[in-house]
């Protein structure tokens, strides 16, 4: 009887050991699967195919300097507050900007400045703005500006992922080492944030919005245009400002 009891105890112990081994193996298997899944989530965005980058139409801008166009001594300054993910900002770029530059910037009546609104729509807005400023270091802010709008596909859907922004940098012929260093260092992160603060201080609540500033008798005057308006709206406001200036 004693031997039988010992044999039963040994069998129970062996069964318990087997269960413990099985539990350990299952635990290890689950941990391994979880690690593989996490690794996939990290690696996949860097290896998945990305859509080809579309070239932007060639646009002539006289006296372009970083994120501005025209003569800084012009009597009127037009500051655009924009977001590269904003569809109405793209409409302004496609439908109105060229006429505005031709009629008022190229003629020396206005100085035009583009500013982002930080991450107004989302993180890709900020990333795109930083990419444009980094391109500006190589004298190609406006080429990146145009290429970003030409490749706008939606809000935070990967249109301005780091890999697509790199392809855009290649498309416009940037020195990739300089561009990559600029992006990785976060050189223009503070400037993009400052753009957003400036927009808030100016009362901007939607993109695109335009602040027209000029001085009359030493006092700064301001006019605001909201939305992707046509050239006739800009002309009305600018001509009224010029009239105040006696021009």
PDB file of C-alpha atoms in Angstrom:
ATOM      1  CA  UNK A   1       0.000   0.000   0.000  1.00  0.00           C
ATOM      2  CA  UNK A   2       2.801   2.337   0.892  1.00  0.00           C
ATOM      3  CA  UNK A   3       4.433   1.811  -2.520  1.00  0.00           C
ATOM      4  CA  UNK A   4       1.138   2.475  -4.254  1.00  0.00           C
ATOM      5  CA  UNK A   5       0.678   5.687  -2.288  1.00  0.00           C
ATOM      6  CA  UNK A   6       4.197   6.814  -3.204  1.00  0.00           C
ATOM      7  CA  UNK A   7       3.567   5.963  -6.832  1.00  0.00           C
ATOM      8  CA  UNK A   8       0.358   8.044  -6.821  1.00  0.00           C
ATOM      9  CA  UNK A   9       2.164  10.976  -5.192  1.00  0.00           C
ATOM     10  CA  UNK A  10       4.943  10.755  -7.773  1.00  0.00           C
ATOM     11  CA  UNK A  11       2.380  10.662 -10.567  1.00  0.00           C
ATOM     12  CA  UNK A  12       0.632  13.728  -9.137  1.00  0.00           C
ATOM     13  CA  UNK A  13       3.970  15.536  -8.803  1.00  0.00           C
ATOM     14  CA  UNK A  14       4.851  14.614 -12.377  1.00  0.00           C
ATOM     15  CA  UNK A  15       1.480  15.857 -13.577  1.00  0.00           C
ATOM     16  CA  UNK A  16       1.985  19.130 -11.694  1.00  0.00           C
ATOM     17  CA  UNK A  17       5.469  19.516 -13.186  1.00  0.00           C
ATOM     18  CA  UNK A  18       4.043  18.944 -16.667  1.00  0.00           C
ATOM     19  CA  UNK A  19       1.337  21.536 -16.081  1.00  0.00           C
ATOM     20  CA  UNK A  20       3.917  24.002 -14.788  1.00  0.00           C
ATOM     21  CA  UNK A  21       6.100  23.410 -17.873  1.00  0.00           C
ATOM     22  CA  UNK A  22       3.092  23.828 -20.135  1.00  0.00           C
ATOM     23  CA  UNK A  23       2.113  27.052 -18.357  1.00  0.00           C
ATOM     24  CA  UNK A  24       5.660  28.367 -18.677  1.00  0.00           C
ATOM     25  CA  UNK A  25       5.785  27.468 -22.366  1.00  0.00           C
ATOM     26  CA  UNK A  26       2.416  29.111 -22.989  1.00  0.00           C
ATOM     27  CA  UNK A  27       3.561  32.215 -21.092  1.00  0.00           C
ATOM     28  CA  UNK A  28       6.793  32.368 -23.075  1.00  0.00           C
ATOM     29  CA  UNK A  29       4.843  31.869 -26.291  1.00  0.00           C
ATOM     30  CA  UNK A  30       2.436  34.706 -25.456  1.00  0.00           C
ATOM     31  CA  UNK A  31       5.298  37.031 -24.509  1.00  0.00           C
ATOM     32  CA  UNK A  32       7.094  36.160 -27.750  1.00  0.00           C
ATOM     33  CA  UNK A  33       3.975  36.828 -29.833  1.00  0.00           C
ATOM     34  CA  UNK A  34       3.430  40.147 -28.051  1.00  0.00           C
ATOM     35  CA  UNK A  35       7.065  41.133 -28.680  1.00  0.00           C
ATOM     36  CA  UNK A  36       6.732  40.218 -32.363  1.00  0.00           C
ATOM     37  CA  UNK A  37       3.521  42.248 -32.628  1.00  0.00           C
ATOM     38  CA  UNK A  38       5.105  45.309 -30.994  1.00  0.00           C
ATOM     39  CA  UNK A  39       8.148  44.980 -33.248  1.00  0.00           C
ATOM     40  CA  UNK A  40       5.832  44.796 -36.258  1.00  0.00           C
ATOM     41  CA  UNK A  41       4.041  47.976 -35.195  1.00  0.00           C
ATOM     42  CA  UNK A  42       7.387  49.750 -34.851  1.00  0.00           C
ATOM     43  CA  UNK A  43       9.029  48.439 -38.013  1.00  0.00           C
ATOM     44  CA  UNK A  44       6.098  48.295 -40.438  1.00  0.00           C
ATOM     45  CA  UNK A  45       5.634  52.061 -40.868  1.00  0.00           C
ATOM     46  CA  UNK A  46       9.267  52.247 -41.974  1.00  0.00           C
ATOM     47  CA  UNK A  47       9.066  49.463 -44.524  1.00  0.00           C
ATOM     48  CA  UNK A  48       5.507  49.611 -45.881  1.00  0.00           C
ATOM     49  CA  UNK A  49       5.193  51.018 -49.399  1.00  0.00           C
ATOM     50  CA  UNK A  50       4.423  54.726 -49.656  1.00  0.00           C
ATOM     51  CA  UNK A  51       2.597  56.498 -52.436  1.00  0.00           C
ATOM     52  CA  UNK A  52       4.713  58.226 -55.041  1.00  0.00           C
ATOM     53  CA  UNK A  53       5.229  61.942 -54.605  1.00  0.00           C
ATOM     54  CA  UNK A  54       3.598  64.190 -57.192  1.00  0.00           C
ATOM     55  CA  UNK A  55       5.662  67.093 -58.532  1.00  0.00           C
ATOM     56  CA  UNK A  56       4.217  70.557 -58.001  1.00  0.00           C
ATOM     57  CA  UNK A  57       3.538  72.917 -60.907  1.00  0.00           C
ATOM     58  CA  UNK A  58       6.356  75.404 -61.387  1.00  0.00           C
ATOM     59  CA  UNK A  59       5.513  78.739 -59.764  1.00  0.00           C
ATOM     60  CA  UNK A  60       7.508  81.924 -60.233  1.00  0.00           C
ATOM     61  CA  UNK A  61       7.992  84.061 -57.131  1.00  0.00           C
ATOM     62  CA  UNK A  62      10.044  87.223 -57.303  1.00  0.00           C
ATOM     63  CA  UNK A  63      12.356  88.133 -54.421  1.00  0.00           C
ATOM     64  CA  UNK A  64      11.572  84.999 -52.430  1.00  0.00           C
ATOM     65  CA  UNK A  65      13.451  84.867 -49.136  1.00  0.00           C
ATOM     66  CA  UNK A  66      12.848  81.918 -46.804  1.00  0.00           C
ATOM     67  CA  UNK A  67       9.083  82.018 -46.045  1.00  0.00           C
ATOM     68  CA  UNK A  68       8.479  85.468 -47.530  1.00  0.00           C
ATOM     69  CA  UNK A  69       8.095  86.988 -50.982  1.00  0.00           C
ATOM     70  CA  UNK A  70       8.607  90.563 -52.132  1.00  0.00           C
ATOM     71  CA  UNK A  71      10.150  93.710 -50.772  1.00  0.00           C
ATOM     72  CA  UNK A  72      10.129  93.869 -46.950  1.00  0.00           C
ATOM     73  CA  UNK A  73       9.968  97.665 -47.265  1.00  0.00           C
ATOM     74  CA  UNK A  74       6.630  97.497 -49.103  1.00  0.00           C
ATOM     75  CA  UNK A  75       3.921  99.671 -47.500  1.00  0.00           C
ATOM     76  CA  UNK A  76       1.676  96.685 -46.770  1.00  0.00           C
ATOM     77  CA  UNK A  77       2.480  93.294 -45.238  1.00  0.00           C
ATOM     78  CA  UNK A  78       0.183  90.326 -45.825  1.00  0.00           C
ATOM     79  CA  UNK A  79       0.736  87.452 -43.394  1.00  0.00           C
ATOM     80  CA  UNK A  80      -0.940  84.184 -44.234  1.00  0.00           C
ATOM     81  CA  UNK A  81      -1.679  81.791 -41.379  1.00  0.00           C
ATOM     82  CA  UNK A  82      -2.059  78.396 -42.933  1.00  0.00           C
ATOM     83  CA  UNK A  83      -1.912  74.636 -42.421  1.00  0.00           C
ATOM     84  CA  UNK A  84      -0.524  72.290 -45.060  1.00  0.00           C
ATOM     85  CA  UNK A  85      -3.295  69.790 -44.262  1.00  0.00           C
ATOM     86  CA  UNK A  86      -6.050  72.386 -44.688  1.00  0.00           C
ATOM     87  CA  UNK A  87      -7.996  71.879 -47.957  1.00  0.00           C
ATOM     88  CA  UNK A  88      -9.032  75.548 -48.090  1.00  0.00           C
ATOM     89  CA  UNK A  89      -5.384  76.591 -47.742  1.00  0.00           C
ATOM     90  CA  UNK A  90      -4.670  74.487 -50.792  1.00  0.00           C
ATOM     91  CA  UNK A  91      -7.536  76.172 -52.649  1.00  0.00           C
ATOM     92  CA  UNK A  92      -6.059  79.597 -51.877  1.00  0.00           C
ATOM     93  CA  UNK A  93      -2.649  78.415 -53.123  1.00  0.00           C
ATOM     94  CA  UNK A  94      -4.126  76.992 -56.319  1.00  0.00           C
ATOM     95  CA  UNK A  95      -6.712  79.665 -57.137  1.00  0.00           C
ATOM     96  CA  UNK A  96      -5.639  82.998 -55.656  1.00  0.00           C
ATOM     97  CA  UNK A  97      -2.008  83.164 -54.557  1.00  0.00           C
ATOM     98  CA  UNK A  98      -0.468  83.655 -58.005  1.00  0.00           C
ATOM     99  CA  UNK A  99      -2.812  86.554 -58.824  1.00  0.00           C
ATOM    100  CA  UNK A 100      -2.172  88.162 -55.440  1.00  0.00           C
ATOM    101  CA  UNK A 101       1.578  87.977 -55.948  1.00  0.00           C
ATOM    102  CA  UNK A 102       1.373  89.308 -59.499  1.00  0.00           C
ATOM    103  CA  UNK A 103      -0.900  92.256 -58.704  1.00  0.00           C
ATOM    104  CA  UNK A 104       0.453  93.403 -55.366  1.00  0.00           C
ATOM    105  CA  UNK A 105       3.702  91.682 -54.348  1.00  0.00           C
ATOM    106  CA  UNK A 106       5.611  91.754 -57.629  1.00  0.00           C
ATOM    107  CA  UNK A 107       4.595  95.406 -58.065  1.00  0.00           C
ATOM    108  CA  UNK A 108       6.102  96.381 -54.700  1.00  0.00           C
ATOM    109  CA  UNK A 109       2.812  97.259 -53.020  1.00  0.00           C
ATOM    110  CA  UNK A 110       2.799  94.349 -50.573  1.00  0.00           C
ATOM    111  CA  UNK A 111       5.158  91.978 -48.808  1.00  0.00           C
ATOM    112  CA  UNK A 112       3.832  88.419 -48.382  1.00  0.00           C
ATOM    113  CA  UNK A 113       4.742  86.107 -45.482  1.00  0.00           C
ATOM    114  CA  UNK A 114       3.626  82.508 -44.951  1.00  0.00           C
ATOM    115  CA  UNK A 115       3.272  81.164 -41.420  1.00  0.00           C
ATOM    116  CA  UNK A 116       2.015  77.810 -40.220  1.00  0.00           C
ATOM    117  CA  UNK A 117      -0.376  77.453 -37.309  1.00  0.00           C
ATOM    118  CA  UNK A 118       1.712  74.783 -35.596  1.00  0.00           C
ATOM    119  CA  UNK A 119      -0.120  71.494 -35.241  1.00  0.00           C
ATOM    120  CA  UNK A 120      -3.506  73.149 -35.828  1.00  0.00           C
ATOM    121  CA  UNK A 121      -5.075  70.149 -37.585  1.00  0.00           C
ATOM    122  CA  UNK A 122      -2.747  67.495 -36.186  1.00  0.00           C
ATOM    123  CA  UNK A 123       0.823  66.231 -35.849  1.00  0.00           C
ATOM    124  CA  UNK A 124       1.370  65.991 -39.599  1.00  0.00           C
ATOM    125  CA  UNK A 125       0.662  69.725 -39.836  1.00  0.00           C
ATOM    126  CA  UNK A 126       3.616  70.459 -37.567  1.00  0.00           C
ATOM    127  CA  UNK A 127       5.845  67.933 -39.354  1.00  0.00           C
ATOM    128  CA  UNK A 128       5.030  69.464 -42.736  1.00  0.00           C
ATOM    129  CA  UNK A 129       5.723  72.985 -41.468  1.00  0.00           C
ATOM    130  CA  UNK A 130       9.093  71.927 -40.067  1.00  0.00           C
ATOM    131  CA  UNK A 131       9.920  70.254 -43.393  1.00  0.00           C
ATOM    132  CA  UNK A 132       9.132  73.492 -45.245  1.00  0.00           C
ATOM    133  CA  UNK A 133      11.327  75.544 -42.918  1.00  0.00           C
ATOM    134  CA  UNK A 134      14.162  73.018 -43.236  1.00  0.00           C
ATOM    135  CA  UNK A 135      13.841  73.291 -47.017  1.00  0.00           C
ATOM    136  CA  UNK A 136      14.064  77.048 -46.530  1.00  0.00           C
ATOM    137  CA  UNK A 137      17.577  76.580 -45.158  1.00  0.00           C
ATOM    138  CA  UNK A 138      18.509  75.496 -48.679  1.00  0.00           C
ATOM    139  CA  UNK A 139      16.559  78.292 -50.367  1.00  0.00           C
ATOM    140  CA  UNK A 140      13.642  76.023 -51.263  1.00  0.00           C
ATOM    141  CA  UNK A 141      10.906  76.881 -48.788  1.00  0.00           C
ATOM    142  CA  UNK A 142       8.438  77.680 -51.553  1.00  0.00           C
ATOM    143  CA  UNK A 143       9.312  74.581 -53.585  1.00  0.00           C
ATOM    144  CA  UNK A 144       8.498  72.469 -50.517  1.00  0.00           C
ATOM    145  CA  UNK A 145       5.401  74.591 -49.839  1.00  0.00           C
ATOM    146  CA  UNK A 146       4.082  73.846 -53.329  1.00  0.00           C
ATOM    147  CA  UNK A 147       5.018  70.159 -53.178  1.00  0.00           C
ATOM    148  CA  UNK A 148       3.299  69.716 -49.823  1.00  0.00           C
ATOM    149  CA  UNK A 149       0.054  71.132 -51.178  1.00  0.00           C
ATOM    150  CA  UNK A 150       0.374  69.080 -54.378  1.00  0.00           C
ATOM    151  CA  UNK A 151       0.504  65.940 -52.219  1.00  0.00           C
ATOM    152  CA  UNK A 152      -2.227  66.800 -49.738  1.00  0.00           C
ATOM    153  CA  UNK A 153      -4.562  63.790 -49.413  1.00  0.00           C
ATOM    154  CA  UNK A 154      -6.359  64.248 -46.102  1.00  0.00           C
ATOM    155  CA  UNK A 155      -5.870  64.947 -42.438  1.00  0.00           C
ATOM    156  CA  UNK A 156      -3.325  62.830 -40.532  1.00  0.00           C
ATOM    157  CA  UNK A 157      -3.569  59.931 -42.987  1.00  0.00           C
ATOM    158  CA  UNK A 158       0.153  59.600 -43.698  1.00  0.00           C
ATOM    159  CA  UNK A 159       0.413  62.134 -46.518  1.00  0.00           C
ATOM    160  CA  UNK A 160       3.140  63.887 -44.521  1.00  0.00           C
ATOM    161  CA  UNK A 161       4.760  60.904 -42.841  1.00  0.00           C
ATOM    162  CA  UNK A 162       8.507  61.225 -42.358  1.00  0.00           C
ATOM    163  CA  UNK A 163       9.166  58.902 -45.326  1.00  0.00           C
ATOM    164  CA  UNK A 164       6.902  60.879 -47.661  1.00  0.00           C
ATOM    165  CA  UNK A 165       8.451  64.145 -46.523  1.00  0.00           C
ATOM    166  CA  UNK A 166      11.856  62.654 -47.336  1.00  0.00           C
ATOM    167  CA  UNK A 167      10.602  61.762 -50.812  1.00  0.00           C
ATOM    168  CA  UNK A 168       9.420  65.355 -51.222  1.00  0.00           C
ATOM    169  CA  UNK A 169      12.845  66.576 -50.150  1.00  0.00           C
ATOM    170  CA  UNK A 170      14.333  64.387 -52.882  1.00  0.00           C
ATOM    171  CA  UNK A 171      11.738  65.579 -55.389  1.00  0.00           C
ATOM    172  CA  UNK A 172      12.769  69.221 -54.987  1.00  0.00           C
ATOM    173  CA  UNK A 173      16.478  68.400 -54.965  1.00  0.00           C
ATOM    174  CA  UNK A 174      17.429  69.093 -51.367  1.00  0.00           C
ATOM    175  CA  UNK A 175      20.741  67.994 -49.901  1.00  0.00           C
ATOM    176  CA  UNK A 176      19.368  65.084 -47.882  1.00  0.00           C
ATOM    177  CA  UNK A 177      22.122  65.100 -45.281  1.00  0.00           C
ATOM    178  CA  UNK A 178      21.406  68.749 -44.464  1.00  0.00           C
ATOM    179  CA  UNK A 179      17.662  68.181 -44.533  1.00  0.00           C
ATOM    180  CA  UNK A 180      17.845  65.069 -42.339  1.00  0.00           C
ATOM    181  CA  UNK A 181      20.065  66.862 -39.814  1.00  0.00           C
ATOM    182  CA  UNK A 182      17.625  69.782 -39.700  1.00  0.00           C
ATOM    183  CA  UNK A 183      14.629  67.520 -39.097  1.00  0.00           C
ATOM    184  CA  UNK A 184      16.303  65.236 -36.556  1.00  0.00           C
ATOM    185  CA  UNK A 185      17.618  68.178 -34.548  1.00  0.00           C
ATOM    186  CA  UNK A 186      14.172  69.770 -34.321  1.00  0.00           C
ATOM    187  CA  UNK A 187      15.738  73.027 -35.478  1.00  0.00           C
ATOM    188  CA  UNK A 188      12.436  74.652 -36.405  1.00  0.00           C
ATOM    189  CA  UNK A 189      10.173  73.044 -33.820  1.00  0.00           C
ATOM    190  CA  UNK A 190      10.181  76.219 -31.720  1.00  0.00           C
ATOM    191  CA  UNK A 191       9.492  78.420 -34.750  1.00  0.00           C
ATOM    192  CA  UNK A 192       6.469  76.323 -35.699  1.00  0.00           C
ATOM    193  CA  UNK A 193       5.200  76.592 -32.132  1.00  0.00           C
ATOM    194  CA  UNK A 194       5.790  80.352 -32.235  1.00  0.00           C
ATOM    195  CA  UNK A 195       3.757  80.554 -35.447  1.00  0.00           C
ATOM    196  CA  UNK A 196       0.868  78.981 -33.570  1.00  0.00           C
ATOM    197  CA  UNK A 197       1.255  81.446 -30.693  1.00  0.00           C
ATOM    198  CA  UNK A 198       1.352  84.354 -33.135  1.00  0.00           C
ATOM    199  CA  UNK A 199      -1.832  83.070 -34.766  1.00  0.00           C
ATOM    200  CA  UNK A 200      -3.574  82.845 -31.402  1.00  0.00           C
ATOM    201  CA  UNK A 201      -2.415  86.340 -30.479  1.00  0.00           C
ATOM    202  CA  UNK A 202      -3.809  87.609 -33.785  1.00  0.00           C
ATOM    203  CA  UNK A 203      -7.181  86.017 -33.038  1.00  0.00           C
ATOM    204  CA  UNK A 204      -6.874  83.397 -35.780  1.00  0.00           C
ATOM    205  CA  UNK A 205      -9.461  80.655 -35.382  1.00  0.00           C
ATOM    206  CA  UNK A 206      -9.487  79.113 -38.856  1.00  0.00           C
ATOM    207  CA  UNK A 207      -7.151  78.529 -41.766  1.00  0.00           C
ATOM    208  CA  UNK A 208      -6.341  80.134 -44.036  1.00  0.00           C
ATOM    209  CA  UNK A 209      -6.537  83.583 -42.490  1.00  0.00           C
ATOM    210  CA  UNK A 210      -4.690  86.678 -43.629  1.00  0.00           C
ATOM    211  CA  UNK A 211      -3.572  89.659 -41.594  1.00  0.00           C
ATOM    212  CA  UNK A 212      -2.984  92.835 -43.615  1.00  0.00           C
ATOM    213  CA  UNK A 213      -0.893  95.371 -41.701  1.00  0.00           C
ATOM    214  CA  UNK A 214       0.269  98.862 -42.583  1.00  0.00           C
ATOM    215  CA  UNK A 215       1.058 102.143 -40.821  1.00  0.00           C
ATOM    216  CA  UNK A 216      -0.911 105.358 -41.057  1.00  0.00           C
ATOM    217  CA  UNK A 217       0.552 108.362 -39.229  1.00  0.00           C
ATOM    218  CA  UNK A 218       2.760 106.065 -37.184  1.00  0.00           C
ATOM    219  CA  UNK A 219      -0.084 103.821 -36.055  1.00  0.00           C
ATOM    220  CA  UNK A 220      -0.402 100.202 -37.150  1.00  0.00           C
ATOM    221  CA  UNK A 221      -3.639  99.413 -38.934  1.00  0.00           C
ATOM    222  CA  UNK A 222      -4.942  95.878 -39.410  1.00  0.00           C
ATOM    223  CA  UNK A 223      -7.369  94.222 -41.778  1.00  0.00           C
ATOM    224  CA  UNK A 224      -8.326  90.539 -41.630  1.00  0.00           C
ATOM    225  CA  UNK A 225      -9.407  88.214 -44.436  1.00  0.00           C
ATOM    226  CA  UNK A 226     -10.652  84.769 -43.493  1.00  0.00           C
ATOM    227  CA  UNK A 227     -10.964  81.771 -45.773  1.00  0.00           C
ATOM    228  CA  UNK A 228      -9.881  80.926 -49.296  1.00  0.00           C
ATOM    229  CA  UNK A 229     -11.215  84.129 -50.815  1.00  0.00           C
ATOM    230  CA  UNK A 230     -10.819  85.136 -54.443  1.00  0.00           C
ATOM    231  CA  UNK A 231      -8.495  87.865 -55.652  1.00  0.00           C
ATOM    232  CA  UNK A 232     -11.366  90.376 -55.740  1.00  0.00           C
ATOM    233  CA  UNK A 233     -11.712  90.222 -51.926  1.00  0.00           C
ATOM    234  CA  UNK A 234      -7.989  90.771 -51.451  1.00  0.00           C
ATOM    235  CA  UNK A 235      -8.019  93.590 -53.993  1.00  0.00           C
ATOM    236  CA  UNK A 236     -10.846  95.355 -52.175  1.00  0.00           C
ATOM    237  CA  UNK A 237      -9.032  95.273 -48.823  1.00  0.00           C
ATOM    238  CA  UNK A 238      -5.600  96.118 -50.222  1.00  0.00           C
ATOM    239  CA  UNK A 239      -6.883  98.995 -52.338  1.00  0.00           C
ATOM    240  CA  UNK A 240      -8.676 100.403 -49.299  1.00  0.00           C
ATOM    241  CA  UNK A 241      -5.435 100.187 -47.310  1.00  0.00           C
ATOM    242  CA  UNK A 242      -3.485 101.855 -50.121  1.00  0.00           C
ATOM    243  CA  UNK A 243      -6.072 104.633 -50.205  1.00  0.00           C
ATOM    244  CA  UNK A 244      -5.534 105.206 -46.489  1.00  0.00           C
ATOM    245  CA  UNK A 245      -1.821 105.403 -47.227  1.00  0.00           C
ATOM    246  CA  UNK A 246      -2.466 107.923 -49.984  1.00  0.00           C
ATOM    247  CA  UNK A 247      -1.204 105.572 -52.699  1.00  0.00           C
TER     248      UNK A 247
END
